[in-house]
Amino acid sequence: MPQSVVSSFPNPKTSSYKPPSAPPVFLLLLIAAMLPAAASAAAVATTPLVAFLQRLQSAALATLGSDGFDPKLYVDLPLKRNLSEVEAAFAALPNVAGVVPAPDLERFVDEYFGAAGSDLVQAEPADFVAEPEGFLPKVKHPKVRAWALEVHALWKNLSRREADDVKERPELHTLLSLPGSGIVPGSRFREVYYWDSYWSIRGLLASKMYETAKEIVRNLLSLIEKYGFVLNGARAYYTNRSQPPLLSSMIMEIYKKTHDLVFVKQSLPLLLKEHKFWNSEIHKVTIQVARGKKHSLSRYNAMWNKPRPESATTDEESASKLSTAAQKKNFYHQLASTAESGWDFSSRWMSNSSDLTTLETTSIIPVDLNVFIYKMESDIAFFAKLTGDSVTSESFLAAAKARRAAITSIFWNSQKDQWLDYWLIKSNSEEFYQWEAHHQNHNIFASNFVPLWIGAYSSDAYKDGPKVEKVLKSLQTSGLLQPAGIATSLTNTGQQWDFPNGWAPLQHMIVEGLANSGSEEARFWLKILL
């Protein structure tokens, strides 16, 4: 399993989020290559199977206790028999003061369920070769090259396809059927995840595994086709939220390597559908700045207001300190919306960094989300022009230009030389929020520097605009730079996405942004850092 580049992570069982698995594969290959020659959204309905497995999860916690308990395991169990039969057997279990005796629960699970993860089987990718032609040509040192090939070989361990029963009897599984095989994080995270897949694809392209990379994208496109957006992951309990939208970036990386125009044409209509989702009423927010100018940006906002099934017992325990049903409903909504961000959990989303129940994710316009959507709009404009659709191309060029202006206007802080998240304070208008400088979040997070990834800085002609040299100096003095990498925040709350932890996606986006900036100062600094 991937680990923080700064320190070991807290217990993964305390959150539904997993460390993105593929970034280490990509980043290790990348590092080797760089070495010298030596709105409140309406809740979606759950499924009867998920609802039952959540009841089983609660019963298992009561029986087994919290020590080493993993709530996700129970909602990943595939049924061996019809749900009605399993429910009847569950209802007939002996019950002593509200607790099922452990031997009876164990026999029940063994008889009526397959093992968690048995709905997926290992599948070696068809385009895997032990040493691809043209693999990391700059790496000449024998030991470094041997190590890089060992990393490359990990793809065989991470590739999975669904078991035949998933397609034949989908009602017995929370795993969602996908058209092709995919790359999974591993360990307790047995299914495909959304934003993890971007770094999987970057690694696969370094490994010359172009068809496997395309297959991952086709899987994600199939989710858009069915649900209208890419789910957090390929499980029935993830249909209430997405994750950071990096699908267009995956397609762009594949196109740059393969020039497969047919692949782009097939993908474009569903990219347009995903863009519509992220600009729909539940995500879109309008901010009015000086002289009546309005900017449209996006926020995370899950379609869920109950305990997350994969972490239901944990969520219920966290909510137990809240006194009213309305407070708990809002808290569950915020938990799911934070999971949509990928940053679950962090002081970034809390009004009180020591109290998880003060999550206010839907009241925050995040810098990085809007960077990703700007990238999506720019990519769609490029793809549309490539396929001869000049009308769509011009429309999305205009959308990207407008969002880039909004990113600077709403997020940029010329005193800190960083882009800062913006908090939505209650508005007097139903149509927009009025921008106020003091509503920017002045706490320092690695996400404040993610706009480097898309080159969101200005030329010297723009007096107060972002300039890469100023942003670099701000990063150097921010306190985020630690001996092992870039910390996620400066606040040690015990949450996964806070100090002292660092996460591979953030390392990659910031470093790649600086490397591509054209700044000699940035390149010189990176040589020292790496």
Coordinates of C-alpha atoms in Angstrom, one line a residue:
M1 CA 0.0 0.0 0.0
P2 CA 1.2 3.5 -0.7
Q3 CA 2.4 5.6 2.2
S4 CA 2.9 9.2 3.1
V5 CA 6.2 10.5 1.7
V6 CA 6.6 12.4 5.0
S7 CA 5.5 9.9 7.6
S8 CA 3.5 6.8 8.1
F9 CA -0.3 7.2 7.9
P10 CA -2.8 6.9 10.7
N11 CA -4.9 3.7 10.8
P12 CA -6.6 3.4 7.4
K13 CA -9.7 1.9 9.0
T14 CA -10.6 5.3 10.4
S15 CA -11.5 6.7 6.9
S16 CA -13.1 5.5 3.8
Y17 CA -10.4 7.0 1.7
K18 CA -7.3 5.0 0.7
P19 CA -3.9 6.3 -0.2
P20 CA -3.9 6.5 -4.1
S21 CA -2.1 3.3 -5.0
A22 CA -0.6 4.0 -8.4
P23 CA 1.2 7.3 -7.7
P24 CA 4.2 5.5 -6.2
V25 CA 4.5 3.3 -9.3
F26 CA 4.4 6.4 -11.5
L27 CA 6.5 8.6 -9.3
L28 CA 9.2 5.9 -8.8
L29 CA 9.4 5.5 -12.6
L30 CA 9.4 9.3 -13.0
I31 CA 12.1 9.8 -10.4
A32 CA 14.1 7.0 -12.1
A33 CA 13.7 8.8 -15.5
M34 CA 14.9 12.1 -14.0
L35 CA 18.0 10.6 -12.6
P36 CA 21.3 11.3 -14.4
A37 CA 22.6 8.6 -16.6
A38 CA 24.1 7.2 -13.5
A39 CA -25.8 23.1 -2.6
S40 CA -27.4 20.6 -0.6
A41 CA -27.8 17.8 -3.1
A42 CA -30.7 15.4 -3.0
A43 CA -29.7 12.0 -1.6
V44 CA -29.6 9.2 -4.1
A45 CA -31.3 5.9 -3.1
T46 CA -29.2 3.0 -1.8
T47 CA -29.7 -0.6 -2.8
P48 CA -31.4 -3.3 -0.7
L49 CA -28.1 -5.2 -0.7
V50 CA -26.1 -2.3 0.6
A51 CA -28.7 -1.6 3.2
F52 CA -28.6 -5.2 4.4
L53 CA -24.8 -5.3 4.5
Q54 CA -24.8 -2.2 6.5
R55 CA -27.0 -3.9 9.1
L56 CA -24.5 -6.8 9.1
Q57 CA -21.7 -4.4 9.6
S58 CA -23.4 -3.0 12.7
A59 CA -24.0 -6.5 14.1
A60 CA -20.4 -7.5 13.5
L61 CA -19.2 -4.4 15.4
A62 CA -21.4 -5.3 18.3
T63 CA -20.1 -8.8 18.3
L64 CA -16.4 -8.3 17.6
G65 CA -15.7 -4.9 19.1
S66 CA -13.9 -2.0 17.6
D67 CA -10.3 -3.3 17.9
G68 CA -9.1 -4.0 14.4
F69 CA -12.6 -3.7 13.0
D70 CA -12.9 -2.8 9.3
P71 CA -16.4 -1.7 8.4
K72 CA -15.6 -1.7 4.6
L73 CA -15.1 -5.5 4.7
Y74 CA -18.8 -6.2 5.3
V75 CA -20.2 -4.1 2.5
D76 CA -17.7 -5.8 0.1
L77 CA -18.9 -9.3 0.8
P78 CA -20.6 -11.0 -2.2
L79 CA -23.6 -13.2 -1.5
K80 CA -23.7 -16.9 -2.2
R81 CA -27.5 -17.0 -2.2
N82 CA -30.4 -14.7 -2.9
L83 CA -30.7 -11.7 -0.6
S84 CA -34.1 -12.7 0.8
E85 CA -32.8 -16.1 1.9
V86 CA -29.7 -14.5 3.5
E87 CA -31.9 -11.9 5.3
A88 CA -34.1 -14.6 6.7
A89 CA -31.1 -16.6 8.0
F90 CA -29.7 -13.4 9.5
A91 CA -33.0 -12.7 11.3
A92 CA -33.0 -16.2 12.7
L93 CA -29.5 -15.8 14.3
P94 CA -29.5 -16.1 18.1
N95 CA -29.4 -12.8 19.9
V96 CA -28.2 -12.2 23.4
A97 CA -28.9 -8.7 24.7
G98 CA -28.7 -7.3 21.2
V99 CA -25.5 -9.2 20.3
V100 CA -25.1 -12.2 18.0
P101 CA -22.7 -14.7 19.6
A102 CA -19.3 -14.7 17.7
P103 CA -19.4 -18.4 16.7
D104 CA -22.9 -18.0 15.2
L105 CA -22.0 -14.9 13.3
E106 CA -18.8 -16.6 11.9
R107 CA -20.8 -19.6 10.7
F108 CA -23.4 -17.3 9.1
V109 CA -20.8 -15.3 7.2
D110 CA -19.0 -18.5 6.1
E111 CA -22.2 -20.1 4.8
Y112 CA -23.8 -17.2 3.1
F113 CA -21.0 -15.0 1.8
G114 CA -17.9 -15.3 -0.4
A115 CA -14.7 -13.7 0.8
A116 CA -14.3 -9.9 0.3
G117 CA -12.4 -9.5 -2.9
S118 CA -13.4 -12.8 -4.4
D119 CA -15.6 -10.9 -6.9
L120 CA -12.3 -9.9 -8.6
V121 CA -9.6 -12.1 -10.0
Q122 CA -6.0 -11.3 -10.9
A123 CA -5.5 -10.7 -14.6
E124 CA -2.1 -10.1 -16.2
P125 CA -2.4 -7.2 -18.7
A126 CA -2.1 -8.4 -22.3
D127 CA 0.3 -5.6 -23.2
F128 CA 2.7 -6.2 -20.3
V129 CA 6.2 -7.2 -21.2
A130 CA 9.1 -7.6 -18.7
E131 CA 11.2 -4.9 -20.4
P132 CA 9.3 -2.8 -22.9
E133 CA 11.1 -1.4 -25.9
G134 CA 12.2 2.2 -25.2
F135 CA 11.6 1.9 -21.5
L136 CA 13.2 4.8 -19.5
P137 CA 15.9 5.4 -22.1
K138 CA 17.7 7.9 -19.9
V139 CA 18.3 5.4 -17.1
K140 CA 21.6 3.7 -17.8
H141 CA 22.9 2.7 -14.3
P142 CA 22.4 -1.1 -14.0
K143 CA 21.2 -1.1 -10.4
V144 CA 18.8 1.8 -11.0
R145 CA 17.5 0.2 -14.1
A146 CA 16.9 -3.1 -12.4
W147 CA 15.0 -1.3 -9.6
A148 CA 12.9 0.5 -12.2
L149 CA 12.0 -2.8 -13.8
E150 CA 11.0 -4.2 -10.5
V151 CA 8.6 -1.3 -10.0
H152 CA 7.3 -1.9 -13.6
A153 CA 6.5 -5.5 -12.7
L154 CA 4.1 -4.4 -10.0
W155 CA 1.4 -3.9 -12.7
K156 CA 0.9 -7.7 -12.8
N157 CA 0.0 -7.6 -9.1
L158 CA -2.4 -4.7 -9.4
S159 CA -4.4 -5.7 -12.4
R160 CA -7.9 -7.3 -11.9
R161 CA -10.9 -8.3 -13.8
E162 CA -14.3 -9.0 -12.4
A163 CA -15.3 -12.6 -11.7
D164 CA -17.9 -14.1 -14.1
D165 CA -20.6 -14.1 -11.4
V166 CA -20.5 -10.3 -11.2
K167 CA -22.0 -9.9 -14.6
E168 CA -24.2 -13.0 -14.4
R169 CA -25.7 -12.2 -10.9
P170 CA -25.1 -8.5 -10.3
E171 CA -27.7 -8.5 -7.5
L172 CA -25.4 -10.5 -5.3
H173 CA -22.6 -8.0 -5.5
T174 CA -21.8 -4.4 -4.4
L175 CA -19.0 -4.5 -7.0
L176 CA -20.2 -2.7 -10.2
S177 CA -19.6 -4.5 -13.5
L178 CA -17.2 -2.7 -15.8
P179 CA -16.4 -3.5 -19.5
G180 CA -12.8 -4.2 -19.0
S181 CA -10.1 -5.1 -16.4
G182 CA -8.5 -2.4 -14.3
I183 CA -5.8 -1.4 -11.8
V184 CA -6.8 -1.4 -8.2
P185 CA -5.0 0.0 -5.1
G186 CA -4.8 -3.3 -3.3
S187 CA -5.3 -4.4 0.3
R188 CA -8.7 -3.4 1.5
F189 CA -9.3 -1.3 -1.5
R190 CA -10.3 -4.0 -4.0
E191 CA -12.1 -2.0 -6.6
V192 CA -11.2 0.7 -9.2
Y193 CA -11.1 4.3 -7.9
Y194 CA -11.5 7.5 -9.9
W195 CA -8.7 10.0 -9.4
D196 CA -6.2 7.3 -8.5
S197 CA -6.6 6.1 -12.1
Y198 CA -4.8 9.3 -13.4
W199 CA -1.5 8.3 -11.8
S200 CA -2.1 4.6 -12.8
I201 CA -2.3 5.8 -16.4
R202 CA 0.8 8.0 -16.1
G203 CA 2.7 4.9 -14.9
L204 CA 1.2 2.7 -17.5
L205 CA 2.3 5.1 -20.2
A206 CA 5.8 5.1 -18.9
S207 CA 5.6 1.3 -19.1
K208 CA 4.4 1.4 -22.7
M209 CA 1.1 -0.2 -21.7
Y210 CA -1.1 1.9 -23.9
E211 CA -4.0 -0.5 -24.2
T212 CA -4.3 -1.1 -20.5
A213 CA -4.4 2.7 -20.0
K214 CA -7.2 3.0 -22.6
E215 CA -9.1 0.2 -20.9
I216 CA -9.1 2.1 -17.6
V217 CA -10.6 5.1 -19.3
R218 CA -13.2 3.1 -21.0
N219 CA -14.2 1.7 -17.6
L220 CA -14.6 5.2 -16.3
L221 CA -16.5 6.4 -19.4
S222 CA -19.0 3.5 -18.9
L223 CA -19.8 4.9 -15.4
I224 CA -20.6 8.3 -16.9
E225 CA -22.8 6.6 -19.5
K226 CA -24.8 4.9 -16.7
Y227 CA -24.7 7.4 -13.8
G228 CA -23.9 10.7 -15.5
F229 CA -20.6 11.1 -13.8
V230 CA -17.5 9.1 -12.7
L231 CA -18.2 7.5 -9.4
N232 CA -15.8 7.7 -6.4
G233 CA -15.2 4.0 -7.0
A234 CA -16.8 1.0 -8.7
R235 CA -19.1 -0.1 -5.8
A236 CA -22.8 0.3 -5.4
Y237 CA -22.3 2.4 -2.3
Y238 CA -20.2 5.0 -4.2
T239 CA -23.1 6.1 -6.5
N240 CA -23.7 9.2 -4.4
R241 CA -20.5 11.1 -5.2
S242 CA -17.6 11.5 -7.5
Q243 CA -13.9 12.3 -6.9
P244 CA -11.5 15.0 -8.3
P245 CA -12.3 15.1 -12.0
L246 CA -9.1 14.1 -13.9
L247 CA -10.7 12.0 -16.7
S248 CA -9.9 14.5 -19.4
S249 CA -6.3 14.7 -18.2
M250 CA -6.1 10.9 -18.5
I251 CA -7.3 11.0 -22.1
M252 CA -4.9 13.9 -22.9
E253 CA -1.9 11.9 -21.6
I254 CA -3.0 8.9 -23.7
Y255 CA -3.5 11.0 -26.8
K256 CA 0.0 12.6 -26.4
K257 CA 1.5 9.1 -26.4
T258 CA -0.7 7.4 -29.0
H259 CA -2.3 10.1 -31.2
D260 CA -5.3 7.8 -31.2
L261 CA -8.0 10.1 -32.7
V262 CA -10.7 7.4 -32.7
F263 CA -10.2 7.1 -28.9
V264 CA -10.6 10.8 -28.5
K265 CA -13.8 10.9 -30.6
Q266 CA -15.3 8.1 -28.6
S267 CA -14.5 9.8 -25.3
L268 CA -15.5 13.4 -26.1
P269 CA -19.4 13.1 -25.8
L270 CA -19.0 11.6 -22.3
L271 CA -16.5 14.2 -21.3
L272 CA -19.1 16.8 -22.1
K273 CA -21.6 14.9 -19.9
E274 CA -19.1 14.9 -17.0
H275 CA -18.5 18.6 -17.5
K276 CA -22.2 19.2 -17.2
F277 CA -22.3 17.3 -13.9
W278 CA -19.6 19.4 -12.3
N279 CA -21.3 22.6 -13.5
S280 CA -24.8 21.5 -12.4
E281 CA -26.8 23.3 -9.7
I282 CA -25.4 21.1 -6.9
H283 CA -21.8 22.1 -7.7
K284 CA -22.0 25.5 -9.3
V285 CA -21.5 28.6 -7.2
T286 CA -21.6 32.3 -8.4
I287 CA -19.4 34.9 -6.7
Q288 CA -19.8 38.7 -7.4
V289 CA -16.7 40.8 -7.2
A290 CA -16.1 44.6 -7.7
R291 CA -18.3 46.5 -10.2
G292 CA -20.8 43.7 -10.4
K293 CA -18.6 41.2 -12.2
K294 CA -19.7 37.6 -11.6
H295 CA -17.6 34.4 -11.6
S296 CA -18.9 30.9 -11.7
L297 CA -16.9 28.2 -9.9
S298 CA -17.5 24.7 -8.5
R299 CA -17.5 23.0 -5.1
Y300 CA -17.8 19.5 -3.8
N301 CA -21.3 18.5 -2.9
A302 CA -22.2 14.8 -2.5
M303 CA -25.7 13.4 -3.0
W304 CA -25.9 11.8 0.4
N305 CA -26.9 12.7 4.0
K306 CA -26.6 9.4 5.8
P307 CA -23.7 7.4 7.2
R308 CA -21.4 6.3 4.3
P309 CA -22.0 2.5 4.0
E310 CA -18.3 1.7 3.8
S311 CA -17.7 3.6 7.0
A312 CA -21.2 3.6 8.6
T313 CA -20.3 2.5 12.1
T314 CA -17.4 5.0 12.2
D315 CA -19.6 7.8 10.9
E316 CA -22.3 7.0 13.5
E317 CA -19.8 7.1 16.3
S318 CA -18.4 10.4 15.1
A319 CA -22.0 11.8 14.9
S320 CA -23.0 10.6 18.4
K321 CA -21.9 13.8 20.0
L322 CA -24.4 15.8 17.9
S323 CA -27.8 16.2 19.6
T324 CA -30.4 16.5 16.8
A325 CA -31.3 14.5 13.7
A326 CA -30.8 17.6 11.5
Q327 CA -27.3 18.1 12.8
K328 CA -26.4 14.5 12.1
K329 CA -27.9 14.7 8.6
N330 CA -25.8 17.7 7.8
F331 CA -22.7 16.1 9.3
Y332 CA -23.2 12.9 7.1
H333 CA -23.6 15.1 4.1
Q334 CA -20.4 16.9 4.9
L335 CA -18.5 13.6 5.4
A336 CA -19.6 12.3 2.0
S337 CA -18.8 15.7 0.3
T338 CA -15.3 15.6 1.9
A339 CA -14.9 12.1 0.6
E340 CA -15.7 13.4 -2.9
S341 CA -12.8 15.8 -2.5
G342 CA -10.3 13.0 -2.0
W343 CA -9.0 14.8 1.1
D344 CA -10.9 12.8 3.7
F345 CA -10.2 14.1 6.2
S346 CA -8.4 17.4 6.8
S347 CA -8.5 20.6 8.8
R348 CA -8.9 22.3 5.4
W349 CA -12.6 21.5 5.6
M350 CA -13.2 22.2 9.3
S351 CA -14.3 25.4 11.1
N352 CA -12.6 23.9 14.2
S353 CA -9.6 21.9 13.3
S354 CA -9.9 19.7 16.4
D355 CA -13.5 18.7 15.8
L356 CA -14.5 16.5 12.8
T357 CA -18.2 17.4 13.3
T358 CA -17.4 21.0 12.2
L359 CA -16.8 19.9 8.6
E360 CA -18.1 22.5 6.2
T361 CA -16.9 21.2 2.8
T362 CA -19.9 22.3 0.9
S363 CA -19.3 25.9 2.1
I364 CA -15.9 26.0 0.6
I365 CA -14.9 26.7 -3.0
P366 CA -11.7 24.7 -3.4
V367 CA -8.7 25.9 -5.4
D368 CA -7.7 22.5 -6.7
L369 CA -11.2 21.4 -7.9
N370 CA -11.5 24.5 -10.1
V371 CA -8.0 23.9 -11.4
F372 CA -9.0 20.4 -12.5
I373 CA -12.2 21.7 -14.1
Y374 CA -10.2 24.5 -15.9
K375 CA -8.0 21.7 -17.2
M376 CA -11.0 19.7 -18.3
E377 CA -12.4 22.7 -20.2
S378 CA -9.1 23.3 -21.9
D379 CA -8.8 19.7 -22.8
I380 CA -12.3 19.5 -24.2
A381 CA -11.6 22.6 -26.3
F382 CA -8.5 20.9 -27.7
F383 CA -10.2 17.6 -28.4
A384 CA -13.2 19.3 -30.1
K385 CA -10.9 21.2 -32.4
L386 CA -9.0 18.0 -33.1
T387 CA -12.2 16.3 -34.1
G388 CA -13.4 19.2 -36.3
D389 CA -16.0 20.6 -33.9
S390 CA -15.1 24.2 -33.9
V391 CA -18.3 25.4 -32.2
T392 CA -17.7 23.2 -29.1
S393 CA -14.0 24.1 -29.2
E394 CA -14.6 27.9 -29.1
S395 CA -17.3 27.5 -26.4
F396 CA -14.9 25.6 -24.1
L397 CA -12.0 27.9 -24.8
A398 CA -14.3 30.7 -23.6
A399 CA -15.3 28.6 -20.6
A400 CA -11.7 27.9 -19.7
K401 CA -10.7 31.6 -20.1
A402 CA -13.6 32.6 -17.8
R403 CA -12.6 30.0 -15.1
R404 CA -8.9 31.0 -15.3
A405 CA -10.0 34.6 -14.6
A406 CA -12.1 33.4 -11.7
I407 CA -9.3 31.4 -10.3
T408 CA -7.1 34.5 -10.2
S409 CA -9.9 36.8 -9.0
I410 CA -11.4 34.6 -6.2
F411 CA -8.4 32.6 -5.0
W412 CA -5.2 34.6 -5.7
N413 CA -3.7 36.4 -2.7
S414 CA -0.9 38.8 -3.6
Q415 CA 0.2 39.2 0.0
K416 CA 0.9 35.5 0.4
D417 CA 1.6 34.7 -3.3
Q418 CA -0.7 31.7 -3.0
W419 CA -4.1 30.6 -4.2
L420 CA -6.4 30.3 -1.2
D421 CA -9.7 28.4 -0.8
Y422 CA -12.7 30.6 -0.5
W423 CA -15.3 30.2 2.3
L424 CA -19.0 30.8 1.4
I425 CA -20.6 32.9 4.1
K426 CA -24.4 33.3 4.1
S427 CA -25.5 35.4 1.2
N428 CA -28.3 38.0 1.0
S429 CA -28.9 36.9 -2.6
E430 CA -30.3 33.6 -3.8
E431 CA -28.3 34.0 -7.0
F432 CA -24.7 34.8 -5.9
Y433 CA -22.3 35.4 -3.0
Q434 CA -20.5 38.7 -2.6
W435 CA -16.8 38.3 -2.6
E436 CA -15.0 39.5 0.6
A437 CA -11.2 39.3 1.0
H438 CA -11.5 38.0 4.6
H439 CA -13.4 35.0 3.4
Q440 CA -10.3 33.5 1.9
N441 CA -8.8 30.7 4.1
H442 CA -5.3 32.0 5.1
N443 CA -4.2 28.6 6.5
I444 CA -1.5 27.0 4.4
F445 CA -2.2 23.8 2.5
A446 CA -0.3 22.1 -0.3
S447 CA -3.5 22.7 -2.4
N448 CA -2.6 26.4 -2.4
F449 CA 0.1 25.6 -4.9
V450 CA -1.8 23.1 -7.2
P451 CA -2.5 25.9 -9.8
L452 CA 1.2 25.6 -10.7
W453 CA 0.2 22.3 -12.4
I454 CA -1.8 24.2 -15.1
G455 CA 0.6 27.2 -15.3
A456 CA -1.9 29.6 -13.7
Y457 CA 0.6 32.4 -13.4
S458 CA 0.9 35.6 -15.3
S459 CA 3.6 37.5 -17.1
D460 CA 5.5 40.3 -15.5
A461 CA 3.2 42.7 -17.2
Y462 CA 0.4 41.9 -14.7
K463 CA 1.5 43.8 -11.6
D464 CA -0.3 41.9 -8.9
G465 CA -0.9 38.6 -10.6
P466 CA 0.7 35.3 -9.8
K467 CA 4.2 34.9 -11.0
V468 CA 6.0 31.6 -10.8
E469 CA 9.1 33.0 -9.0
K470 CA 7.0 34.6 -6.3
V471 CA 4.9 31.4 -5.9
L472 CA 8.2 29.4 -5.6
K473 CA 9.5 31.7 -2.9
S474 CA 6.2 31.4 -1.1
L475 CA 6.4 27.6 -1.2
Q476 CA 10.0 27.7 0.0
T477 CA 9.0 29.8 3.0
S478 CA 5.6 28.2 3.7
G479 CA 6.7 25.5 6.1
L480 CA 5.4 22.8 3.9
L481 CA 8.8 21.6 2.7
Q482 CA 10.0 18.8 4.8
P483 CA 13.0 16.5 4.5
A484 CA 10.9 13.8 2.8
G485 CA 8.7 16.0 0.6
I486 CA 5.8 18.5 0.7
A487 CA 3.5 18.2 3.7
T488 CA -0.2 18.5 3.2
S489 CA -0.8 21.2 5.8
L490 CA 0.9 22.8 8.8
T491 CA -1.6 21.5 11.3
N492 CA -1.2 18.2 13.1
T493 CA -4.7 17.1 13.8
G494 CA -4.3 13.3 13.4
Q495 CA -6.3 13.4 10.2
Q496 CA -4.8 11.8 7.1
W497 CA -4.7 14.9 5.0
D498 CA -2.8 17.0 7.5
F499 CA 0.7 17.4 8.8
P500 CA 3.0 15.5 8.9
N501 CA 1.6 13.5 6.1
G502 CA 2.4 14.1 2.4
W503 CA 0.5 12.6 -0.5
A504 CA 1.9 11.5 -3.9
P505 CA -0.6 13.4 -6.0
L506 CA 0.3 16.7 -4.4
Q507 CA 4.1 16.0 -4.8
H508 CA 3.6 15.3 -8.4
M509 CA 1.4 18.2 -9.4
I510 CA 3.5 20.8 -7.7
V511 CA 6.9 19.4 -8.9
E512 CA 5.6 18.9 -12.5
G513 CA 4.1 22.4 -12.5
L514 CA 7.4 23.9 -11.5
A515 CA 9.4 21.8 -13.9
N516 CA 7.2 22.9 -16.8
S517 CA 7.1 26.6 -15.7
G518 CA 10.0 27.7 -17.9
S519 CA 11.5 29.3 -14.8
E520 CA 15.3 28.8 -14.6
E521 CA 15.0 29.5 -10.9
A522 CA 12.4 26.8 -10.4
R523 CA 14.4 24.3 -12.5
F524 CA 17.5 25.0 -10.5
W525 CA 15.6 24.5 -7.2
L526 CA 14.1 21.2 -8.4
K527 CA 17.6 19.9 -9.3
I528 CA 18.6 20.5 -5.7
L529 CA 15.4 19.1 -4.3
L530 CA 15.5 15.9 -6.3

